[in-house]
Short mmCIF file of C-alpha atoms and ligand atoms in Angstrom, two decimals:
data_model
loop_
_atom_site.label_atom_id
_atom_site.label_comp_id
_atom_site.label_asym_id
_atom_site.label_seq_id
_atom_site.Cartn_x
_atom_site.Cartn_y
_atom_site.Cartn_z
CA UNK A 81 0.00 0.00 0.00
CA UNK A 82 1.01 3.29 -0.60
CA UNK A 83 -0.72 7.31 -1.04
CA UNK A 84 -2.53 7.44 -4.07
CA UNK A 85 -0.94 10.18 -6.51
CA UNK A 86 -2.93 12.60 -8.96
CA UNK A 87 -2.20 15.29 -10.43
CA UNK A 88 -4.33 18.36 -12.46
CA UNK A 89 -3.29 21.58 -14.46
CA UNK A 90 -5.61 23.57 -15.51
CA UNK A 91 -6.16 26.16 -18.69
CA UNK A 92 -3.44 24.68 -21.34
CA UNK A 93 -1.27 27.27 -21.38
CA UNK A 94 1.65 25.80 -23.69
CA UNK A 95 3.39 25.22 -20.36
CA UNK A 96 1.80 22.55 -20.04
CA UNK A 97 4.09 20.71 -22.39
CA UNK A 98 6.52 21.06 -20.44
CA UNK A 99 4.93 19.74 -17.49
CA UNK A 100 3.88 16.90 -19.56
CA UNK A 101 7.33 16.41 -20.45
CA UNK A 102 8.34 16.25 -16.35
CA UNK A 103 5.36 14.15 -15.13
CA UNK A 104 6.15 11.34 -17.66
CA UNK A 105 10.28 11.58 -16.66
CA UNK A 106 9.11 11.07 -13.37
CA UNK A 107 6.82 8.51 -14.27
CA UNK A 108 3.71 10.36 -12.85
CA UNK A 109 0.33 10.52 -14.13
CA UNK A 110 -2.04 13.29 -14.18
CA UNK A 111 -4.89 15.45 -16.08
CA UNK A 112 -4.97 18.27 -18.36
CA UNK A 113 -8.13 20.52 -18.88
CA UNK A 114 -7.56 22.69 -21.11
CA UNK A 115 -10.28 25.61 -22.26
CA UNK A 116 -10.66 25.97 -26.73
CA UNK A 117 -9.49 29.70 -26.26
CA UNK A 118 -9.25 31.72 -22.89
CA UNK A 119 -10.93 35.00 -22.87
CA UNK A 120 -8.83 36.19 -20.62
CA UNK A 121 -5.82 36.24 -23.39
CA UNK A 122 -3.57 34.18 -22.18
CA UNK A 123 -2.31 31.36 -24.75
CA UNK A 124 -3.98 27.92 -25.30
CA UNK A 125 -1.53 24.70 -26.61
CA UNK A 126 -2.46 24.39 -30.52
CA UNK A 127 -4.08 21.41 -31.77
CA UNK A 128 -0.95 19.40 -32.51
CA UNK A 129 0.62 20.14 -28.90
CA UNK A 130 -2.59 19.26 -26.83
CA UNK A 131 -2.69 16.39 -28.96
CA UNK A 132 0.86 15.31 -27.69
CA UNK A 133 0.17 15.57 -24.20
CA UNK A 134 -3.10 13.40 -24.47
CA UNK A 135 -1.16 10.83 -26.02
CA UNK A 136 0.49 9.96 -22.53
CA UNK A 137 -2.05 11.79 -20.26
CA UNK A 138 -5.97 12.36 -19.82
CA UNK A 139 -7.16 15.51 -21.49
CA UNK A 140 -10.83 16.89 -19.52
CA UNK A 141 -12.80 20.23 -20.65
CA UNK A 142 -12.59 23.24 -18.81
CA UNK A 143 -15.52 25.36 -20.52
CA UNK A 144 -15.12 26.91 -24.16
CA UNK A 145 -12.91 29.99 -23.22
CA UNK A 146 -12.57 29.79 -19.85
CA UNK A 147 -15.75 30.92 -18.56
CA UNK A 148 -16.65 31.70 -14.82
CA UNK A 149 -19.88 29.57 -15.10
CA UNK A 150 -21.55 31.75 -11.95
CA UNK A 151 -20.78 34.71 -14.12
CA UNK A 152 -22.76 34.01 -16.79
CA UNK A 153 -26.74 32.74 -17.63
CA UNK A 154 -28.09 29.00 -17.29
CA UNK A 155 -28.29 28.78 -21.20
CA UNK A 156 -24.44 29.88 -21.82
CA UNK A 157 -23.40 28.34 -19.01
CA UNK A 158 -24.45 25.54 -20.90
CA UNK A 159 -23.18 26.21 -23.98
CA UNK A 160 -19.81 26.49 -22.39
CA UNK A 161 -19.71 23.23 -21.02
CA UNK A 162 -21.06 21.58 -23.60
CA UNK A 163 -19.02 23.13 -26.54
CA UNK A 164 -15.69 22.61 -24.82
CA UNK A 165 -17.03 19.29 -24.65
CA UNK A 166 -17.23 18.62 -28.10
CA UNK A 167 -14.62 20.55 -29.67
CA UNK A 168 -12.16 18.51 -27.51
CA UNK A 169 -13.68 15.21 -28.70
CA UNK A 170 -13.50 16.30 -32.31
CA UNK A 171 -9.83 16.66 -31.80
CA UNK A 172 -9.06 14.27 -30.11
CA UNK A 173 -11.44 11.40 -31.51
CA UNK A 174 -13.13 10.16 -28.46
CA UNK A 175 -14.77 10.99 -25.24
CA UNK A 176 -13.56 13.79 -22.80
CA UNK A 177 -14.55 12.29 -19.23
CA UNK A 178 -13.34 15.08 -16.88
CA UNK A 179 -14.45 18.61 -16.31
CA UNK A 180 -13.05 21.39 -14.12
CA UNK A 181 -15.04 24.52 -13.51
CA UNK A 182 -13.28 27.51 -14.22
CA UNK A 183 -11.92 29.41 -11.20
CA UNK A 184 -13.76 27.54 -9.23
CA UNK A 185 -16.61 28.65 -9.06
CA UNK A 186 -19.43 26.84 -9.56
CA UNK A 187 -23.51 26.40 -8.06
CA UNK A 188 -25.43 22.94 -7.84
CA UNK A 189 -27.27 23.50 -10.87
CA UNK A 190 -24.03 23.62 -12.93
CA UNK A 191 -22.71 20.23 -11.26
CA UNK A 192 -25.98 19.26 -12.79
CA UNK A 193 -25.18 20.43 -16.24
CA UNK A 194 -21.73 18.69 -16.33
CA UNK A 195 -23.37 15.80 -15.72
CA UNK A 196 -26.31 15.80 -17.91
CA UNK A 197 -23.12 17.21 -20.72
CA UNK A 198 -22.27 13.32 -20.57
CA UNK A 199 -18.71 14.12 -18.52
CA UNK A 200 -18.08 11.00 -16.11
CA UNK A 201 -16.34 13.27 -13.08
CA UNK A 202 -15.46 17.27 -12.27
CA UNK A 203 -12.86 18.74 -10.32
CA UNK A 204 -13.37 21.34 -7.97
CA UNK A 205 -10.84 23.61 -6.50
CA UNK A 206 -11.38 22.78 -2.76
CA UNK A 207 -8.33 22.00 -1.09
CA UNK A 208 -6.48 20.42 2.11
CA UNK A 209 -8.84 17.05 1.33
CA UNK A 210 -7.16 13.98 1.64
CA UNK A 211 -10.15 11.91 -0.48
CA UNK A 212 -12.07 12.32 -3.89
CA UNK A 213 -15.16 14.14 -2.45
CA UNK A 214 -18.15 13.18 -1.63
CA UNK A 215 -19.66 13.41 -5.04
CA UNK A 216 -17.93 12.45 -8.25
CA UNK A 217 -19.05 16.05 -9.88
CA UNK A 218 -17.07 17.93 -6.68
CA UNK A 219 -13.54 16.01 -6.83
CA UNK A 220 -11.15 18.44 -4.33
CA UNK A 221 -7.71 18.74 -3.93
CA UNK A 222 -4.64 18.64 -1.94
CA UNK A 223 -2.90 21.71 -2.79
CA UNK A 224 -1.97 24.25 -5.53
CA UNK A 225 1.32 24.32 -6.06
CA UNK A 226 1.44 28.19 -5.28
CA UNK A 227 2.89 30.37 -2.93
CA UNK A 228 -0.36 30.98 -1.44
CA UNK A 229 0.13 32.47 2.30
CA UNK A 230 -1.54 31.17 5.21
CA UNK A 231 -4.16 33.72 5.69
CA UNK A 232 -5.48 32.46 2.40
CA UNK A 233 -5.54 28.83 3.32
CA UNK A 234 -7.34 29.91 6.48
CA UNK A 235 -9.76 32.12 4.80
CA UNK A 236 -10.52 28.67 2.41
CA UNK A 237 -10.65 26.49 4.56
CA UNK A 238 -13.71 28.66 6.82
CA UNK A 239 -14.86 29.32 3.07
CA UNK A 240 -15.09 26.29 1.74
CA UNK A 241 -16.80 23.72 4.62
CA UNK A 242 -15.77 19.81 5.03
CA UNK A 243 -14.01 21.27 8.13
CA UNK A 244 -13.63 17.65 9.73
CA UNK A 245 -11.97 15.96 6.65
CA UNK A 246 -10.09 19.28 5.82
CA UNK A 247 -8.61 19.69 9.87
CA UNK A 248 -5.45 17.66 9.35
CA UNK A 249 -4.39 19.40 6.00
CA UNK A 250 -5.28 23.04 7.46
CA UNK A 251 -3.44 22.60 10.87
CA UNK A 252 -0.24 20.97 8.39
CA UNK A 253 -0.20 24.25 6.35
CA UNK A 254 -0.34 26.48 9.05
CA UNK A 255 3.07 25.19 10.73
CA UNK A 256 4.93 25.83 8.22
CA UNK A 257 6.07 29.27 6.98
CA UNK A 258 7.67 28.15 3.90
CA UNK A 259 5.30 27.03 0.80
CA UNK A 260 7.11 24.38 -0.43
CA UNK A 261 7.78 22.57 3.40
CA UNK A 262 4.04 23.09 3.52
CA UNK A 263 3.49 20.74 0.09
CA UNK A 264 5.76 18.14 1.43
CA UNK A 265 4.39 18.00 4.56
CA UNK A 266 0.73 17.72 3.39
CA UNK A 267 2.43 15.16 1.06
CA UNK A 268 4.11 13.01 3.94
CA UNK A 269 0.65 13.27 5.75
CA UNK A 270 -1.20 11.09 3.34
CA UNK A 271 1.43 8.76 2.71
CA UNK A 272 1.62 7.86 6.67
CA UNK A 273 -2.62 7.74 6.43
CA UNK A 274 -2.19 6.33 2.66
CA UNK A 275 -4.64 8.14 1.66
CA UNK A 276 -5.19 10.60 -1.58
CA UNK A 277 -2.57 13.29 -2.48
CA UNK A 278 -4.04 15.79 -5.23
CA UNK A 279 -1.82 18.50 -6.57
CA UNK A 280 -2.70 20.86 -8.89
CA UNK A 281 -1.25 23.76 -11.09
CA UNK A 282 -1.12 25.70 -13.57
CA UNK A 283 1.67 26.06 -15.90
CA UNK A 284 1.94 29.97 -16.22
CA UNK A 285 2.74 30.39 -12.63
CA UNK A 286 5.13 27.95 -12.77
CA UNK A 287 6.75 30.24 -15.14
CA UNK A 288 5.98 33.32 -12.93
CA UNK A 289 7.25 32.47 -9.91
CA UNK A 290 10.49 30.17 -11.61
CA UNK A 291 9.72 27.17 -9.95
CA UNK A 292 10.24 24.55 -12.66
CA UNK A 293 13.26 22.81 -10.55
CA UNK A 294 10.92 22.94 -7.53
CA UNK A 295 8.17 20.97 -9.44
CA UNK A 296 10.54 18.41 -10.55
CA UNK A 297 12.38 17.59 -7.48
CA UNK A 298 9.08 17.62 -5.57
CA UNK A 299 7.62 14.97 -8.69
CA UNK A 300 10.52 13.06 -8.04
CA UNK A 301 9.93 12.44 -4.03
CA UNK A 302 6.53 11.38 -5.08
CA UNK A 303 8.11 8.64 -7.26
CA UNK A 304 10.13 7.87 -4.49
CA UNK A 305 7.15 7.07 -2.19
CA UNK A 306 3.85 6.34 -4.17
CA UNK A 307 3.42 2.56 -5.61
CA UNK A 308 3.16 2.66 -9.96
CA UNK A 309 -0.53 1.23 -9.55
CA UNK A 310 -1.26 4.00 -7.56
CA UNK A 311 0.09 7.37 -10.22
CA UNK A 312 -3.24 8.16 -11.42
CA UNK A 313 -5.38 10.56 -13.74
CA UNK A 314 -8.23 12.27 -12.21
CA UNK A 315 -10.59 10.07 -14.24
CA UNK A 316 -8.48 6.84 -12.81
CA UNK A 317 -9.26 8.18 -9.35
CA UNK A 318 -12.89 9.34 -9.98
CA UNK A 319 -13.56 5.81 -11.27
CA UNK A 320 -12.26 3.55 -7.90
CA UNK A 321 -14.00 3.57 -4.87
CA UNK A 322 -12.44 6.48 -3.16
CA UNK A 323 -15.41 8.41 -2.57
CA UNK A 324 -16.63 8.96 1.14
ZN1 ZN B 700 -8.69 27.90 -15.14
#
């Protein structure tokens, strides 16, 4: 036995290649969901790149262009999900499983859509969790792999509820001051419980903050510790019985 492993990046910046390119040297697995365009003008992978990254990984949707679903009506909310939907399949020649909501943010009613859209599982940005959720449509995470202070891991945690599963990870990223002690520890923590470790990114921080060595060495522990069987894509977790 041994943690379970995922990983997620969100928005397909073409960063995301190279994070491709260090989750398969390091033998990890993990999930891209990448947007068709993002209206907030940052750059999407073309065709041919996101079609090299879901030759190794799992590609999911993450609306049309990147579309705060609460922003916007029922109808285009919709459209967004179900667009980004199919435009990946065309590409890519077969079903697109996973779905994360932009940002976020998200009501019940769009948990609803995804599902009725025909995706299998969606990823939510709750974090400190230690499980896949309590509903296959509401998958949380472990951490971002940001320099987030503590203040705004506090303010999440109040914000975001599950305070009884979330305890262990909150009280974990509160002792330590620096970011990256905080990952490993959190990391440590559900190998000792063997328990879920999600970790999610996104490339163009990565770049902003130069932590591309960081990434890698910290990929690298987690090859160290997690079993093979147990590297998996968001849809790979979604689809065992690791729901609470
Ligand atoms: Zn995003």
């Amino acid at each position: 036995m041994s943690a379970v492993f995922t990983f997620s990046t969100d928005d397909g910046h073409p960063s995301d290649m190279k994070m491709a390119e260090l989750l398969g040297k390091n033998g990890l697995n993990g999930t891209f969901y990448i947007p068709i365009t993002n209206r907030e003008g940052l750059p999407v992978m073309c065709q041919s790149q996101i079609l090299d990254v879901g030759r190794q990984f799992e590609i999911g949707s993450h609306t049309y262009d990147h579309c705060y679903l609460k922003n916007v009506g029922l109808v285009e909310a919709n459209r967004q999900i179900t667009e980004g939907k199919k435009r990946l399949e065309d590409l890519l020649g077969k079903p697109v499983a996973g779905f994360s909501y932009p940002g976020g943010k998200y009501r019940e009613a769009h948990a609803a859509m995804v599902q009725s859209a025909g995706f299998e599982y969606a990823r939510s940005s709750m974090n400190l969790c230690f499980d896949a959720g309590l509903s296959r449509f509401e998958i949380p995470t472990t951490i971002q792999f940001y320099p987030h202070t503590k203040a705004v891991y506090f303010r999440n945690f109040l914000k975001a509820g599950r305070w009884n599963k979330r305890a262990d990870g909150l009280r974990l990223a509160l002792q330590h001051n620096s970011w990256l002690e905080r990952m490993y520890a959190l990391f440590d923590h559900s190998c000792e419980q063997e328990s879920v470790f999600h970790l999610w990114a996104h490339s163009v921080d990565i770049n902003r903050i130069n932590a591309w060595n960081d990434i890698d060495r910290f990929f690298g522990y987690v090859a160290k510790k997690v079993a093979v069987q147990n590297r998996l894509t968001n849809q790979q977790l979604a689809s065992r019985e690791y729901f609470i």
